[in-house]
Amino acid sequence: MPFNKIHLIVGAMLLPTAVAVSAQTTPAQPQAARPAPPPPPPLAAWVPKKTPYTPWQAPNRPRWQLADAKAMHRGKASWTQPIIRNKDLVADWHQLAPGQKTPSLAYSDNRTAIIVWEGEVRVSLDGQPPFTARKGFEIDIPFRVPFTIETLGSQPALYFQINAASDMPLYPLDTTNAAPKAAGWAYDRRIVTGGPGPIGERGKPFLDYYGDVVEGGARASAFIADQHLFVNNIRGRATPTPPASNLGHFHVGYDEFWFVMEGNVTLQVEGQPVFTAAAGDVISAPQGHWHRASFGGPEGQMGTRVAVNPYPSGGHAYTMESQGRQ
């Protein structure tokens, strides 16, 4: 056999071994992480501001103190107090007496958010194991999922419930025999298609805010970010109140409100004196009002405000001088 052919055959036989040895002796180089693209610059535009701005209309108030809501229902074991009413969202305080249970109901097209504030409740959602919720639990109930809330123990349960303004409850036929009554509505037997909504991104329908975040060190973040409901936990340390020249921002097309979960929140909102709210208070800014929320109370104290509005990517309009910062 000619020498050249022998050389080629031997070379081909040795090549895999050589490649294998090379692969063993040359470590793979890790790929460098790609830097995140810079955020796009904010839009500079002629922005409409409601003029005159929308006033607070009952039951809305700049500040709803929990003590005021309780005083309005003194002596009652169970009660409901409307707190927020706007074109997008409604929110109410509910107190449920010991041993009482809500009827099984669902909502057709939007999620329900609940913050438990006093007592303990058992929450039962179709398709999920029941769980016990106490102060600071945030509950995310998907659309078209029937649920009940039952008070546990000897103390009344108090919880804050948020729904889309367009929602009316659905009552499953297997748990409600007679047609419910509601002014301006006629209930009848119907089939509702579309299936149940998905459990939230966390894979469970609740967040134990005090256990997981305040005591457990988890990061405060958005709890619900759905097409018509944004429930966002914002946590930080109290600092001196910014000067009045810092107007904050306003929203062109929607109202915003905050549930004070922890510590204190100082709110400067157009048309009102600056005030500091405490845990359990609900504060609000209607569409078009300049507003600026900051963490109040003793300097360094931790505070949490749960910001609620209908748009996870809602726009914020700032002064030109602020460069989009608050």
CSV table of N, CA and C in Angstrom, one decimal, residues 173-252:
chain,number,residue,atom,x,y,z
A,173,LEU,N,-75.1,26.7,40.9
A,173,LEU,CA,-76.4,26.1,41.2
A,173,LEU,C,-76.4,25.0,42.2
A,174,ASP,N,-75.2,24.4,42.3
A,174,ASP,CA,-75.2,23.2,43.3
A,174,ASP,C,-75.1,23.7,44.7
A,175,THR,N,-74.9,25.0,45.0
A,175,THR,CA,-74.8,25.5,46.4
A,175,THR,C,-75.9,26.6,46.6
A,176,THR,N,-76.5,27.1,45.6
A,176,THR,CA,-77.5,28.2,45.8
A,176,THR,C,-78.8,27.7,45.1
A,177,ASN,N,-79.9,27.5,45.9
A,177,ASN,CA,-81.1,27.0,45.3
A,177,ASN,C,-82.0,28.1,44.7
A,178,ALA,N,-82.2,29.2,45.4
A,178,ALA,CA,-83.1,30.3,45.0
A,178,ALA,C,-82.3,31.3,44.2
A,179,ALA,N,-82.9,32.0,43.3
A,179,ALA,CA,-82.3,33.1,42.5
A,179,ALA,C,-81.9,34.2,43.5
A,180,PRO,N,-80.7,34.7,43.5
A,180,PRO,CA,-80.3,35.8,44.3
A,180,PRO,C,-81.0,37.1,43.8
A,181,LYS,N,-81.1,38.1,44.7
A,181,LYS,CA,-81.7,39.4,44.3
A,181,LYS,C,-80.7,40.5,44.4
A,182,ALA,N,-80.7,41.3,43.4
A,182,ALA,CA,-79.8,42.5,43.4
A,182,ALA,C,-80.5,43.6,42.6
A,183,ALA,N,-80.5,44.8,43.1
A,183,ALA,CA,-81.2,45.9,42.4
A,183,ALA,C,-80.6,46.2,41.1
A,184,GLY,N,-81.5,46.2,40.1
A,184,GLY,CA,-81.0,46.5,38.7
A,184,GLY,C,-80.5,45.3,37.9
A,185,TRP,N,-80.6,44.1,38.6
A,185,TRP,CA,-80.1,42.9,37.9
A,185,TRP,C,-81.2,41.8,38.1
A,186,ALA,N,-81.2,40.8,37.1
A,186,ALA,CA,-82.1,39.7,37.2
A,186,ALA,C,-81.3,38.4,37.1
A,187,TYR,N,-81.3,37.6,38.1
A,187,TYR,CA,-80.5,36.4,38.0
A,187,TYR,C,-81.4,35.2,37.4
A,188,ASP,N,-80.7,34.4,36.6
A,188,ASP,CA,-81.4,33.3,36.0
A,188,ASP,C,-80.4,32.2,35.8
A,189,ARG,N,-80.9,31.0,35.6
A,189,ARG,CA,-80.0,29.8,35.3
A,189,ARG,C,-79.3,30.0,34.0
A,190,ARG,N,-78.0,29.9,33.9
A,190,ARG,CA,-77.2,30.0,32.7
A,190,ARG,C,-76.0,29.1,32.7
A,191,ILE,N,-75.4,28.9,31.6
A,191,ILE,CA,-74.1,28.2,31.5
A,191,ILE,C,-73.0,29.3,31.2
A,192,VAL,N,-71.9,29.2,32.0
A,192,VAL,CA,-70.8,30.2,31.8
A,192,VAL,C,-69.6,29.4,31.2
A,193,THR,N,-69.2,29.8,30.0
A,193,THR,CA,-68.0,29.1,29.4
A,193,THR,C,-66.7,29.8,29.7
A,194,GLY,N,-65.6,29.2,29.3
A,194,GLY,CA,-64.3,29.8,29.4
A,194,GLY,C,-63.4,29.1,30.4
A,195,GLY,N,-64.0,28.3,31.4
A,195,GLY,CA,-63.2,27.6,32.3
A,195,GLY,C,-62.6,28.5,33.4
A,196,PRO,N,-62.0,27.9,34.5
A,196,PRO,CA,-61.5,28.7,35.6
A,196,PRO,C,-60.2,29.4,35.2
A,197,GLY,N,-60.0,30.6,35.8
A,197,GLY,CA,-58.7,31.3,35.6
A,197,GLY,C,-57.6,30.6,36.3
A,198,PRO,N,-56.4,30.8,35.9
A,198,PRO,CA,-55.2,30.2,36.4
A,198,PRO,C,-54.8,30.7,37.8
A,199,ILE,N,-54.2,29.9,38.6
A,199,ILE,CA,-53.6,30.3,39.9
A,199,ILE,C,-52.5,31.3,39.5
A,200,GLY,N,-52.2,32.2,40.4
A,200,GLY,CA,-51.2,33.2,40.1
A,200,GLY,C,-49.8,32.7,39.8
A,201,GLU,N,-48.9,33.6,39.5
A,201,GLU,CA,-47.5,33.2,39.1
A,201,GLU,C,-46.8,32.5,40.2
A,202,ARG,N,-47.2,32.7,41.5
A,202,ARG,CA,-46.5,32.1,42.6
A,202,ARG,C,-46.8,30.7,42.8
A,203,GLY,N,-47.9,30.2,42.1
A,203,GLY,CA,-48.3,28.8,42.2
A,203,GLY,C,-49.2,28.5,43.3
A,204,LYS,N,-49.5,29.5,44.1
A,204,LYS,CA,-50.5,29.4,45.2
A,204,LYS,C,-51.3,30.6,45.3
A,205,PRO,N,-52.5,30.5,45.8
A,205,PRO,CA,-53.5,31.6,45.8
A,205,PRO,C,-53.3,32.7,46.9
A,206,PHE,N,-52.2,32.6,47.7
A,206,PHE,CA,-52.0,33.5,48.8
A,206,PHE,C,-50.6,33.9,49.0
A,207,LEU,N,-50.3,35.0,49.7
A,207,LEU,CA,-49.0,35.4,50.2
A,207,LEU,C,-49.2,35.8,51.7
A,208,ASP,N,-48.4,35.2,52.5
A,208,ASP,CA,-48.4,35.5,53.9
A,208,ASP,C,-47.4,36.7,54.1
A,209,TYR,N,-47.9,37.9,54.0
A,209,TYR,CA,-47.0,39.0,53.9
A,209,TYR,C,-46.2,39.2,55.1
A,210,TYR,N,-46.8,39.1,56.3
A,210,TYR,CA,-46.0,39.3,57.5
A,210,TYR,C,-45.0,38.1,57.7
A,211,GLY,N,-45.5,36.9,57.4
A,211,GLY,CA,-44.6,35.8,57.6
A,211,GLY,C,-43.5,35.7,56.6
A,212,ASP,N,-43.9,35.9,55.3
A,212,ASP,CA,-42.9,35.7,54.2
A,212,ASP,C,-42.0,36.9,54.0
A,213,VAL,N,-42.6,38.1,54.1
A,213,VAL,CA,-41.8,39.3,53.8
A,213,VAL,C,-41.3,40.0,55.0
A,214,VAL,N,-42.2,40.4,55.9
A,214,VAL,CA,-41.7,41.2,57.1
A,214,VAL,C,-40.8,40.3,58.0
A,215,GLU,N,-41.2,39.1,58.3
A,215,GLU,CA,-40.3,38.3,59.1
A,215,GLU,C,-39.4,37.4,58.3
A,216,GLY,N,-39.8,36.9,57.2
A,216,GLY,CA,-39.0,36.0,56.4
A,216,GLY,C,-38.0,36.6,55.5
A,217,GLY,N,-38.1,37.9,55.2
A,217,GLY,CA,-37.0,38.5,54.4
A,217,GLY,C,-37.3,38.4,52.9
A,218,ALA,N,-38.4,37.8,52.5
A,218,ALA,CA,-38.7,37.8,51.0
A,218,ALA,C,-38.9,39.2,50.5
A,219,ARG,N,-38.6,39.3,49.2
A,219,ARG,CA,-38.7,40.7,48.6
A,219,ARG,C,-40.2,41.0,48.4
A,220,ALA,N,-40.5,42.3,48.7
A,220,ALA,CA,-41.9,42.8,48.5
A,220,ALA,C,-42.0,43.1,47.0
A,221,SER,N,-43.1,42.7,46.4
A,221,SER,CA,-43.2,42.8,44.9
A,221,SER,C,-44.7,42.8,44.6
A,222,ALA,N,-45.0,42.9,43.3
A,222,ALA,CA,-46.4,42.8,42.8
A,222,ALA,C,-46.9,41.4,43.2
A,223,PHE,N,-48.1,41.4,43.8
A,223,PHE,CA,-48.8,40.2,44.1
A,223,PHE,C,-49.8,39.7,43.0
A,224,ILE,N,-50.5,40.7,42.4
A,224,ILE,CA,-51.3,40.4,41.3
A,224,ILE,C,-51.0,41.5,40.2
A,225,ALA,N,-50.8,41.0,39.0
A,225,ALA,CA,-50.5,41.8,37.8
A,225,ALA,C,-51.3,41.3,36.6
A,226,ASP,N,-52.6,41.5,36.7
A,226,ASP,CA,-53.5,41.0,35.7
A,226,ASP,C,-54.1,42.1,34.8
A,227,GLN,N,-54.8,41.7,33.8
A,227,GLN,CA,-55.2,42.7,32.8
A,227,GLN,C,-56.1,43.9,33.3
A,228,HIS,N,-56.8,43.7,34.4
A,228,HIS,CA,-57.6,44.8,35.0
A,228,HIS,C,-57.3,45.0,36.5
A,229,LEU,N,-56.3,44.4,37.0
A,229,LEU,CA,-56.0,44.5,38.4
A,229,LEU,C,-54.5,44.4,38.7
A,230,PHE,N,-54.0,45.4,39.4
A,230,PHE,CA,-52.6,45.5,39.8
A,230,PHE,C,-52.5,45.7,41.3
A,231,VAL,N,-52.0,44.8,42.0
A,231,VAL,CA,-51.9,44.8,43.5
A,231,VAL,C,-50.4,44.7,43.8
A,232,ASN,N,-49.7,45.8,44.1
A,232,ASN,CA,-48.3,45.9,44.2
A,232,ASN,C,-47.8,46.3,45.5
A,233,ASN,N,-47.0,45.4,46.2
A,233,ASN,CA,-46.4,45.7,47.5
A,233,ASN,C,-45.2,46.6,47.3
A,234,ILE,N,-45.2,47.7,48.0
A,234,ILE,CA,-44.0,48.7,47.9
A,234,ILE,C,-43.5,48.9,49.3
A,235,ARG,N,-42.3,48.5,49.6
A,235,ARG,CA,-41.8,48.5,51.0
A,235,ARG,C,-40.5,49.3,51.0
A,236,GLY,N,-40.3,50.0,52.1
A,236,GLY,CA,-39.1,50.8,52.3
A,236,GLY,C,-39.0,51.4,53.7
A,237,ARG,N,-37.9,52.2,53.9
A,237,ARG,CA,-37.7,52.8,55.2
A,237,ARG,C,-38.2,54.2,55.3
A,238,ALA,N,-38.7,54.6,56.4
A,238,ALA,CA,-39.2,56.0,56.5
A,238,ALA,C,-38.0,57.0,56.4
A,239,THR,N,-38.3,58.1,55.7
A,239,THR,CA,-37.3,59.1,55.4
A,239,THR,C,-38.1,60.5,55.7
A,240,PRO,N,-37.3,61.6,55.8
A,240,PRO,CA,-38.0,62.9,55.9
A,240,PRO,C,-38.9,63.1,54.7
A,241,THR,N,-40.0,63.7,55.0
A,241,THR,CA,-41.0,64.0,53.9
A,241,THR,C,-40.4,65.0,52.9
A,242,PRO,N,-40.5,64.6,51.6
A,242,PRO,CA,-39.9,65.5,50.5
A,242,PRO,C,-40.6,66.8,50.6
A,243,PRO,N,-39.9,67.9,50.0
A,243,PRO,CA,-40.5,69.2,50.0
A,243,PRO,C,-41.8,69.2,49.1
A,244,ALA,N,-42.6,70.2,49.4
A,244,ALA,CA,-43.9,70.3,48.6
A,244,ALA,C,-43.7,70.5,47.1
A,245,SER,N,-42.5,71.1,46.8
A,245,SER,CA,-42.2,71.3,45.4
A,245,SER,C,-42.1,70.0,44.6
A,246,ASN,N,-41.9,68.9,45.3
A,246,ASN,CA,-41.9,67.6,44.6
A,246,ASN,C,-43.3,67.1,44.5
A,247,LEU,N,-43.9,67.3,43.3
A,247,LEU,CA,-45.3,67.0,43.1
A,247,LEU,C,-45.6,65.6,43.0
A,248,GLY,N,-44.6,64.8,42.6
A,248,GLY,CA,-44.8,63.4,42.4
A,248,GLY,C,-45.3,63.2,40.9
A,249,HIS,N,-46.5,62.6,40.7
A,249,HIS,CA,-47.0,62.4,39.4
A,249,HIS,C,-48.5,62.3,39.4
A,250,PHE,N,-49.1,62.2,38.2
A,250,PHE,CA,-50.5,61.9,38.2
A,250,PHE,C,-50.8,60.9,37.1
A,251,HIS,N,-52.0,60.4,37.1
A,251,HIS,CA,-52.4,59.4,36.1
A,251,HIS,C,-53.5,60.0,35.2
A,252,VAL,N,-53.3,59.8,33.9
A,252,VAL,CA,-54.2,60.4,32.9
A,252,VAL,C,-55.6,59.8,33.0
